[in-house]
Coordinates of C-alpha atoms and ligand atoms in Angstrom, one line a residue:
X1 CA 30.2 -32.0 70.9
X2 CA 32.1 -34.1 73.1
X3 CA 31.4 -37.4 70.9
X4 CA 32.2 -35.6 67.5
X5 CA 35.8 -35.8 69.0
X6 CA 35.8 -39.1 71.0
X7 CA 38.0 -40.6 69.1
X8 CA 40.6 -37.9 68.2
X9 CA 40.6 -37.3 72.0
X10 CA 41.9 -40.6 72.8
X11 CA 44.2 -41.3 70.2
X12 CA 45.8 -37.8 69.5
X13 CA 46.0 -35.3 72.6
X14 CA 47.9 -32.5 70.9
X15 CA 45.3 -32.1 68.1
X16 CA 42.4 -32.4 70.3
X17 CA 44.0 -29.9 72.7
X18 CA 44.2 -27.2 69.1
X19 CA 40.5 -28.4 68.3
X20 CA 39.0 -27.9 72.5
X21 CA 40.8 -24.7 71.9
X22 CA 39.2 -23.8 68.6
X23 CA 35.7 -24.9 69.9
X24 CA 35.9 -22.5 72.6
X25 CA 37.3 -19.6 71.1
X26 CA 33.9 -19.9 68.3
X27 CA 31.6 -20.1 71.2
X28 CA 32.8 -17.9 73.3
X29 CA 33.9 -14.6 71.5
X30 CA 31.0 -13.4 68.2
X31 CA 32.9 -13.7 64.6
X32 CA 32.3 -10.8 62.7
X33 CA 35.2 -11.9 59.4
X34 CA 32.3 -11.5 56.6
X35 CA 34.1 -14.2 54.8
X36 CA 33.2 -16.8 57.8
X37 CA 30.3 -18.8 59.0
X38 CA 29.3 -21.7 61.3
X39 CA 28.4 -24.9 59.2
X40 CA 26.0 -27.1 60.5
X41 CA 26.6 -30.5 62.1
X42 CA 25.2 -32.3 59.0
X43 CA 27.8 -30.4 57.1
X44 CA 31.0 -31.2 59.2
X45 CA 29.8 -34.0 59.2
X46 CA 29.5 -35.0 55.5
X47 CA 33.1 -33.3 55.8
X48 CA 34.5 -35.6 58.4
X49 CA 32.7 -38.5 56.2
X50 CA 34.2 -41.8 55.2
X51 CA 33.4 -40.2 51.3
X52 CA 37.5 -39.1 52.3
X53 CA 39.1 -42.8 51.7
X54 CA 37.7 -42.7 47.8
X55 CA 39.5 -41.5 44.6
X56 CA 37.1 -40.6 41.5
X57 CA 39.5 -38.8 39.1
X58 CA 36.6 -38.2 36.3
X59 CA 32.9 -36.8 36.3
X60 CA 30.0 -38.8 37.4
X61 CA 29.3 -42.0 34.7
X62 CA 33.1 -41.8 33.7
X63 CA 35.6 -42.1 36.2
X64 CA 39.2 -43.6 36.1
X65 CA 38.4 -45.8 39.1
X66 CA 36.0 -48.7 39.6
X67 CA 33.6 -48.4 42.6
X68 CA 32.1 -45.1 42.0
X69 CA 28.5 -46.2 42.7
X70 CA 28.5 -44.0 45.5
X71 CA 30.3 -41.1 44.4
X72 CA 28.7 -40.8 41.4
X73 CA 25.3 -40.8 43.2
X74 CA 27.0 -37.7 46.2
X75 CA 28.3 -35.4 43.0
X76 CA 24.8 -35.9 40.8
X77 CA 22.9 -34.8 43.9
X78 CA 25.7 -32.0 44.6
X79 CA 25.4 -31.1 41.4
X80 CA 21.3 -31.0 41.1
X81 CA 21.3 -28.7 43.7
X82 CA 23.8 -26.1 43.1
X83 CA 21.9 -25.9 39.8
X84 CA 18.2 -25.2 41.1
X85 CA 20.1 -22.8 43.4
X86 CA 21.6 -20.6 41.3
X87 CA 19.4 -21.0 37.9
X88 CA 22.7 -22.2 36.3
X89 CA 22.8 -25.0 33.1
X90 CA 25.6 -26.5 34.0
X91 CA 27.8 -26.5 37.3
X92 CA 31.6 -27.7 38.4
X93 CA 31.5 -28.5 42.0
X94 CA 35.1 -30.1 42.2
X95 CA 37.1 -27.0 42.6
X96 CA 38.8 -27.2 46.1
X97 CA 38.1 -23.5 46.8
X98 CA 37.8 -20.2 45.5
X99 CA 41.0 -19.4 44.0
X100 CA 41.0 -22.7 42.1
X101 CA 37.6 -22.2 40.8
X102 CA 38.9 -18.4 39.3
X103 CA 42.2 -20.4 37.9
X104 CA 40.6 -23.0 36.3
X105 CA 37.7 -20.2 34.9
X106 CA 40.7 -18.1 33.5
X107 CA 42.0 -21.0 31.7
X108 CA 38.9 -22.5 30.2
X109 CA 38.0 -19.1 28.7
X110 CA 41.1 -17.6 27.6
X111 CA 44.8 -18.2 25.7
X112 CA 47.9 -17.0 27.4
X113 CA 48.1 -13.1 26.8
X114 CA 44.7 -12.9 26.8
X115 CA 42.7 -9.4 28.8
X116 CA 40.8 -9.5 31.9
X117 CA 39.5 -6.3 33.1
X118 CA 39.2 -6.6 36.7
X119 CA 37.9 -4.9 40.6
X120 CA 41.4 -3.3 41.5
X121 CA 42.3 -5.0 45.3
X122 CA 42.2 -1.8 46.8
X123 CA 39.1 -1.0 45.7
X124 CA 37.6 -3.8 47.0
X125 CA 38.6 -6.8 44.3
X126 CA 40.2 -10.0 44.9
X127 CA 44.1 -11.3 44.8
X128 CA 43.0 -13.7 42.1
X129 CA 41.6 -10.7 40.3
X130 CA 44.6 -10.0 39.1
X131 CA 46.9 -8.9 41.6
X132 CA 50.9 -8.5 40.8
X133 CA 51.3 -11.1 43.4
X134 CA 49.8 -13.7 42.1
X135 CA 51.2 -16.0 39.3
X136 CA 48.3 -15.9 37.2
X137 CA 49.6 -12.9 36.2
X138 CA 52.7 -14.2 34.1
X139 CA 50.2 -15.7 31.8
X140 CA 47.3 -13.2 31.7
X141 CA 47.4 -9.6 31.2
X142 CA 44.6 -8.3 33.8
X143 CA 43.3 -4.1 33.5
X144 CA 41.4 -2.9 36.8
X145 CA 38.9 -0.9 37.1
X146 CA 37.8 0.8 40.1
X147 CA 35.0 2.8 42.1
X148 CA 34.3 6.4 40.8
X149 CA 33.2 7.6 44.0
X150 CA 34.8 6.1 47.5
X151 CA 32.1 7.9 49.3
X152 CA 29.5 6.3 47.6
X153 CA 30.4 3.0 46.1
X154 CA 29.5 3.7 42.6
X155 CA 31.8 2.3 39.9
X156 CA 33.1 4.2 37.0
X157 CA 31.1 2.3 34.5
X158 CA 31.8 4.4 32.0
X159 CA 35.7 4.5 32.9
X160 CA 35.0 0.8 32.6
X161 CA 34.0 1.0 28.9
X162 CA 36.4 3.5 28.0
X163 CA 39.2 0.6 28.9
X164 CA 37.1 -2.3 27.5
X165 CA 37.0 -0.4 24.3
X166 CA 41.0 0.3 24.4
X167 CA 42.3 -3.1 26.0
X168 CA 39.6 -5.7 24.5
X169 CA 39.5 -7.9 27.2
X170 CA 38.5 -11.7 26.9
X171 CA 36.5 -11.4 30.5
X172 CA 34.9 -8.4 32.3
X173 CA 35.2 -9.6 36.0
X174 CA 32.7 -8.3 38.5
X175 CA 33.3 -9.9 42.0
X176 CA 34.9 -8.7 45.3
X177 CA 36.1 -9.5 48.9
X178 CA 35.8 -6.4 49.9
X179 CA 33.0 -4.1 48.7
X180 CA 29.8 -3.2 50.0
X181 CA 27.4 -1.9 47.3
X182 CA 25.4 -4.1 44.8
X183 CA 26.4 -4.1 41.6
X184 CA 25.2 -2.7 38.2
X185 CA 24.9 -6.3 36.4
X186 CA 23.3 -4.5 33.1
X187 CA 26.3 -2.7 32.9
X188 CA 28.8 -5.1 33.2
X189 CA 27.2 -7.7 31.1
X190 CA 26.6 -4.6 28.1
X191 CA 30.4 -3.6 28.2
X192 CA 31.5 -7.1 28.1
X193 CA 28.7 -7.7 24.8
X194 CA 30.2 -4.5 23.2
X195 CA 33.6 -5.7 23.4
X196 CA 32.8 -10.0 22.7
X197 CA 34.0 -10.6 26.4
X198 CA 32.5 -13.0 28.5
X199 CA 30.5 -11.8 31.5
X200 CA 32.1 -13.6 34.9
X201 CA 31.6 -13.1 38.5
X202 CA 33.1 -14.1 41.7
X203 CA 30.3 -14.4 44.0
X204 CA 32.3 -16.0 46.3
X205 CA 31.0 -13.1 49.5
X206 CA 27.9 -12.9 48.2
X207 CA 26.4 -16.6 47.2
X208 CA 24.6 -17.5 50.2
X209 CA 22.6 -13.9 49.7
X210 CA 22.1 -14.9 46.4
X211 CA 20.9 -18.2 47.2
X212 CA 18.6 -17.0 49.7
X213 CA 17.2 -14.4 47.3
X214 CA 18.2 -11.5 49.5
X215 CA 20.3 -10.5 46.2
X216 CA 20.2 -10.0 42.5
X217 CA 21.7 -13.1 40.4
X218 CA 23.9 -12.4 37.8
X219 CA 22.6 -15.2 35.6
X220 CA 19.1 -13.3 35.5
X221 CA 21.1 -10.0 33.6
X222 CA 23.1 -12.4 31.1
X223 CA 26.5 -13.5 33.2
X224 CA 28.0 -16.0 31.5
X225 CA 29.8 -17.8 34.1
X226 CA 30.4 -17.6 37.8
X227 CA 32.8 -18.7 40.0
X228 CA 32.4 -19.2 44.2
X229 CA 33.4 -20.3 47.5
X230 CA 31.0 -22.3 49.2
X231 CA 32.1 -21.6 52.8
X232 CA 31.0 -18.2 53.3
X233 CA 27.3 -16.9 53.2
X234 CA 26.5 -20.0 51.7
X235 CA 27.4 -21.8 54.9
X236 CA 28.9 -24.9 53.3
X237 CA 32.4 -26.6 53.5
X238 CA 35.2 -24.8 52.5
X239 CA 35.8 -25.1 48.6
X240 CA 35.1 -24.0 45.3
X241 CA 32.4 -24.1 42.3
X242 CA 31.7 -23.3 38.7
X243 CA 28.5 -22.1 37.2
X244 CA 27.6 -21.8 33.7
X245 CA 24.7 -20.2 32.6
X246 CA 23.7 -21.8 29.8
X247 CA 27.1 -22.3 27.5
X248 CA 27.4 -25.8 27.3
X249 CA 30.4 -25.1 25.4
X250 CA 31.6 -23.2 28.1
X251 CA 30.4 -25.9 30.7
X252 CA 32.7 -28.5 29.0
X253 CA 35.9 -26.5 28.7
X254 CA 35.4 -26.1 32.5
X255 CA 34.9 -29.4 33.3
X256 CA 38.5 -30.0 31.2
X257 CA 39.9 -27.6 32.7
X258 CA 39.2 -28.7 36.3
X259 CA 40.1 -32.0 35.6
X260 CA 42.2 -33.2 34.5
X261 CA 43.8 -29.6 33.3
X262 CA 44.5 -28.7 37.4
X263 CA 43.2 -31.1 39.9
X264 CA 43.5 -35.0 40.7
X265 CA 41.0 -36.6 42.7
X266 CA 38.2 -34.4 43.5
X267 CA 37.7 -34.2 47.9
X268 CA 34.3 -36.5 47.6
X269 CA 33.9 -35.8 51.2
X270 CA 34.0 -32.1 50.4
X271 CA 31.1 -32.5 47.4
X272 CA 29.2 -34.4 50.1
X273 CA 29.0 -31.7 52.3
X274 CA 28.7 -28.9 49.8
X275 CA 25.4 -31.1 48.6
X276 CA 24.1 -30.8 52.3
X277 CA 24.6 -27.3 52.4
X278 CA 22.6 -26.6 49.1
X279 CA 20.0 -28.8 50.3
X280 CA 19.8 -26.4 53.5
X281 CA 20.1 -23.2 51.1
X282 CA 16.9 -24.3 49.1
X283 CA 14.9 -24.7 52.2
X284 CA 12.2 -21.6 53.0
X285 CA 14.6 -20.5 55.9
X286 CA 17.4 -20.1 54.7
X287 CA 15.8 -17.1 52.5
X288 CA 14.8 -15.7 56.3
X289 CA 18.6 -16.3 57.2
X290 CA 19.9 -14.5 53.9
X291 CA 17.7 -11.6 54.8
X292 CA 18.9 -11.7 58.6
X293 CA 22.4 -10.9 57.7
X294 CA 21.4 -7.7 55.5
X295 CA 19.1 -6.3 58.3
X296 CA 21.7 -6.7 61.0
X297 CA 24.5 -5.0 58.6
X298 CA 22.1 -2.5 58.2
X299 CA 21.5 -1.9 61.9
X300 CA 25.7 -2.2 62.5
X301 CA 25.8 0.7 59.6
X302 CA 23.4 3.1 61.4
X303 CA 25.4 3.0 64.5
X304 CA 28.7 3.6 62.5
X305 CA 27.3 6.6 60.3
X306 CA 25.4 7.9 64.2
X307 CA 29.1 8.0 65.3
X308 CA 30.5 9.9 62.8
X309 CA 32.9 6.8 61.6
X310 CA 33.8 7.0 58.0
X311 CA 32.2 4.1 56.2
X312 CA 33.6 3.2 53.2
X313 CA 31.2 3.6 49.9
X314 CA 29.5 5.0 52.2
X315 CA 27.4 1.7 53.8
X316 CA 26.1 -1.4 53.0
X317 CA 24.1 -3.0 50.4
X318 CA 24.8 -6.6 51.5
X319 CA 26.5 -8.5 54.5
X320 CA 30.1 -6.5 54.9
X321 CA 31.1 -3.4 56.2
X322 CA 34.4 -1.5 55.9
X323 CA 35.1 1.7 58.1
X324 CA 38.0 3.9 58.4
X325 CA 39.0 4.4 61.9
X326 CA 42.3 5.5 61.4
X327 CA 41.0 8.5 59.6
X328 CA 37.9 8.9 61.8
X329 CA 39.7 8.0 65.1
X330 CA 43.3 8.0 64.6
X331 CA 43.9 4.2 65.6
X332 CA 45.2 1.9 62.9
X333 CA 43.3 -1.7 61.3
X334 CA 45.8 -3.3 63.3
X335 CA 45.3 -1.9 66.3
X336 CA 41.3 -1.9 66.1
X337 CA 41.8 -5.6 65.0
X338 CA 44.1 -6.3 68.4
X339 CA 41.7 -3.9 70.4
X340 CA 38.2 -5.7 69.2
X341 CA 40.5 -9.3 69.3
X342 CA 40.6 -8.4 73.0
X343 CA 36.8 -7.9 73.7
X344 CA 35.6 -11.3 72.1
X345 CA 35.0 -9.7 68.6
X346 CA 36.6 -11.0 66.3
X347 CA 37.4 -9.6 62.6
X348 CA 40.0 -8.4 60.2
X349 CA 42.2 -5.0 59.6
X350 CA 41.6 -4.1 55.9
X351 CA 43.2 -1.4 53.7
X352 CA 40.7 0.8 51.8
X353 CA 40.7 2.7 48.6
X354 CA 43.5 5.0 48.3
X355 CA 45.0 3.7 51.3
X356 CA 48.0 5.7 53.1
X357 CA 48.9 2.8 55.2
X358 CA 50.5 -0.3 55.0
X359 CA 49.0 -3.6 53.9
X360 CA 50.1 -5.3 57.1
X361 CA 48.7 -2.1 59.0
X362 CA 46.5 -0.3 57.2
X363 CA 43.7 2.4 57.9
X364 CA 40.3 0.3 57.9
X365 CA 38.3 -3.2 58.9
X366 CA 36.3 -5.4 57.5
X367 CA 33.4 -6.8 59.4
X368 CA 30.3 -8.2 58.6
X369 CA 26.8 -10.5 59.5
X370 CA 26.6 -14.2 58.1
X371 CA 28.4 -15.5 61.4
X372 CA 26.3 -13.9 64.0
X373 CA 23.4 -14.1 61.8
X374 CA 23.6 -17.6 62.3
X375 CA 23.9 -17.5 66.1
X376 CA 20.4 -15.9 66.4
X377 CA 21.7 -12.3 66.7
X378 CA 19.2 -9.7 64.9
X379 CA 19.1 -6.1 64.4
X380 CA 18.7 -4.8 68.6
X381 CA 21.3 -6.9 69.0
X382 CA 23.6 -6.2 65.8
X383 CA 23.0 -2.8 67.4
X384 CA 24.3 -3.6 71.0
X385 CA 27.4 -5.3 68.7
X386 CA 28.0 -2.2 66.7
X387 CA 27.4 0.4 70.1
X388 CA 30.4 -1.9 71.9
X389 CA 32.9 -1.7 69.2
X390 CA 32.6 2.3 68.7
X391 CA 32.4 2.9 72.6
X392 CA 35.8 0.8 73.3
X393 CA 37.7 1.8 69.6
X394 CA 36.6 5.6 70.9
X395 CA 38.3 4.9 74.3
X396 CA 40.9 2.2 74.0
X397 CA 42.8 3.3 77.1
X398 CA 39.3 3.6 79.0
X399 CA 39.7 0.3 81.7
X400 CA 35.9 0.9 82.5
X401 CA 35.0 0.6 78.8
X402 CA 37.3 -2.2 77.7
X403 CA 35.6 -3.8 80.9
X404 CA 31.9 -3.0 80.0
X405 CA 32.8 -4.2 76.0
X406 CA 34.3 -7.5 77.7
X407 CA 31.1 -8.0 79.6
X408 CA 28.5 -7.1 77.0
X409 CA 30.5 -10.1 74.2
X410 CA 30.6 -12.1 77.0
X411 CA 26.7 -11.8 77.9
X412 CA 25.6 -12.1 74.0
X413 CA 27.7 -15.1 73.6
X414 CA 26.0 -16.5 76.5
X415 CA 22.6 -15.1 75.4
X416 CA 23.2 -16.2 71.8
X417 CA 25.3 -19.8 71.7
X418 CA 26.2 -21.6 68.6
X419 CA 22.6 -22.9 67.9
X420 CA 22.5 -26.9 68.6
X421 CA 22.4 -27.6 65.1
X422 CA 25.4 -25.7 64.3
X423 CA 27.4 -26.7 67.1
Ligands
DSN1 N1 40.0 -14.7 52.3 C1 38.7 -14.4 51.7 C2 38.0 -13.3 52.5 O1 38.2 -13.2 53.7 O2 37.3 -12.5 51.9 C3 38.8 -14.1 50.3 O3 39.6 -15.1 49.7

């Protein structure tokens, strides 16, 4: 690693200082944020590429800028890819990152006052599924639905309806951050049909499982568009992408939309690296990879449900986790996070349905697979993972246990370093 930062460590101490720093704290602590990942080398460095010196406002064969030969050759392959990935007609892969790609979705498909009927935040959605804190909101009128049963997971489909019938939406949403369970697609894409909605979802969590075909894809039960990040499960750069099934209607009014309705130059750096990563998803092992990460969440569930912690929906379907331990043991998401932050785990507090608590300290956390799955860990060790946070959020004050947590992180970082190629 050394070389990757030769230069920056001659020329610019403080940054190098921050990026030594950052390099370290990855390696020597396991990252259990669902929503994170270790990119290999060949994708940091497309990222760090010289692709960053070049402006292509435009789409491939029509740009506003001459010298695109290049370019234009980088987005086609990008482009390719994500296609045969997802079994989508068309793709957008210029979005810079997830929120983008839902902002430029909401315009390309609706008018200002238009319906979406979203996941409600606390019930596991997204803040650009309509939150009250976003600005999207002035100009589209969002309904939220939520889960039936907290225990369980399920969604009230039927709930679902009963609004879509009353509300007529322009898009039924299905997407989260923070749920668990797989979804009914059928359902979602036969409200949205009864109603002349499109069918859209964020699979920004989940599009590396999906990928991998360790999940269903949408497109397959009739989803007209999705939207996604391609930093998380997917295990490319951070940024954004479009996916239309087969519209090419729809396709275009994206591409519009994108640009020039919100961005300037697309990051060609960026759409390098996300066409490496899709190269590495279509490979045979990334399917073994995608199935990795549901084992081991599997294995970090039983240890939970063992211990009596209060899983939200009840467990896992896919690569995240969220548990209440301020109602199963009385210390807060904030405090676990700090606690966990402490023994080289590393994830994030998160409020749960029908949260008591505050935002800022609320009663659960989120935690989740692609990360470790990466470093090598599998399910006796996803185990040994799971085992260390219960014993020290079960004894916080315990010296001896914080000790033993310290030393078990510490041994399966050592056992289990950032593979070479993704270090
Ligand atoms: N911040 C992302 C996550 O952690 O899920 C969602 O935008």
């Amino acid at each position: 690693m050394e070389d990757f930062y030769a230069h920056i460590a001659e020329e610019d101490s403080e940054i190098y200082k921050a990026l030594q720093g950052e390099e370290n704290r990855e390696a020597l602590g396991l990252e259990l944020i669902p929503s994170e990942n270790y990119v290999s080398r060949a994708v940091r460095e497309a990222s760090g590429s010289i692709l960053t010196n070049k402006y292509s406002e435009g789409y491939p064969g029509k740009r506003y800028y001459g010298g695109q030969e290049f370019t234009d050759a980088v987005e086609m392959i990008a482009l390719e890819r994500a296609k045969k990935l997802f079994g989508a007609g068309y793709a957008n892969v210029q979005p810079l990152g997830g929120a983008n790609a839902n902002i430029a979705m909401y315009f390309a498909l609706l008018e200002p006052g238009d319906t979406v009927l979203g996941m409600d935040l606390s019930h596991g959605g997204h803040l650009t599924h309509g939150h009250p804190v976003t600005y999207i909101t002035k100009i589209f009128n969002f309904v939220r639905y939520k889960m039936r049963n907290i225990e369980t997971g399920e969604i009230d489909y039927e709930e679902m309806h009963a609004i879509a019938k009353k509300v007529r939406p322009k898009i039924v949403l299905a997407g989260f951050s923070a749920y668990p369970r797989e979804l009914d697609y059928k359902k979602f894409v036969d409200i949205a049909r009864d109603v002349g909605a499109y069918a859209v979802m964020d699979i920004a969590h989940i599009a590396g499982l999906i990928a991998g075909k360790a999940a269903k894809n949408p497109f397959d039960y009739g989803f007209d568009v999705m939207t996604t990040t391609t930093h998380k499960t997917l295990r490319g750069p951070r940024g954004g992408m479009i996916l239309t099934r087969e519209s090419e209607e729809i396709a275009r009014k994206i591409d519009k939309t994108v640009f020039p309705g919100f961005q300037g130059g697309p990051h060609m750096h960026t759409i390098a690296a996300k066409a490496v990563a899709f190269g590495e998803a279509l490979r045979p092992s990334f399917k073994t990879y995608a199935l990795q990460i549901l084992r081991n969440a599997k294995a970090m569930e039983d240890v939970f449900k063992r211990e009596g912690i209060r899983l939200l929906a009840g467990g896992t379907d896919n690569h995240l986790l969220l548990a209440d331990v301020y109602g199963s043991l009385g210390i807060s998401g904030k405090e676990a996070e700090e606690i966990l932050d402490e023994a080289g785990i590393t994830l994030n507090k998160n409020a749960i349905a029908n949260d008591t608590r505050s935002p800022m300290d609320p009663s659960g956390i989120r935690f989740g697979t692609p990360a470790i799955t990466t470093r090598g860990l599998k399910e006796k060790e996803s185990l040994r993972v799971a085992q260390s946070m219960v014993d020290i959020l079960k004894h916080p004050k315990d010296q001896q246990v914080r000790k033993s947590t310290q030393e078990a992180i510490k041994e399966l970082s050592t056992t289990f370093p950032i593979p070479e190629r993704f270090a």
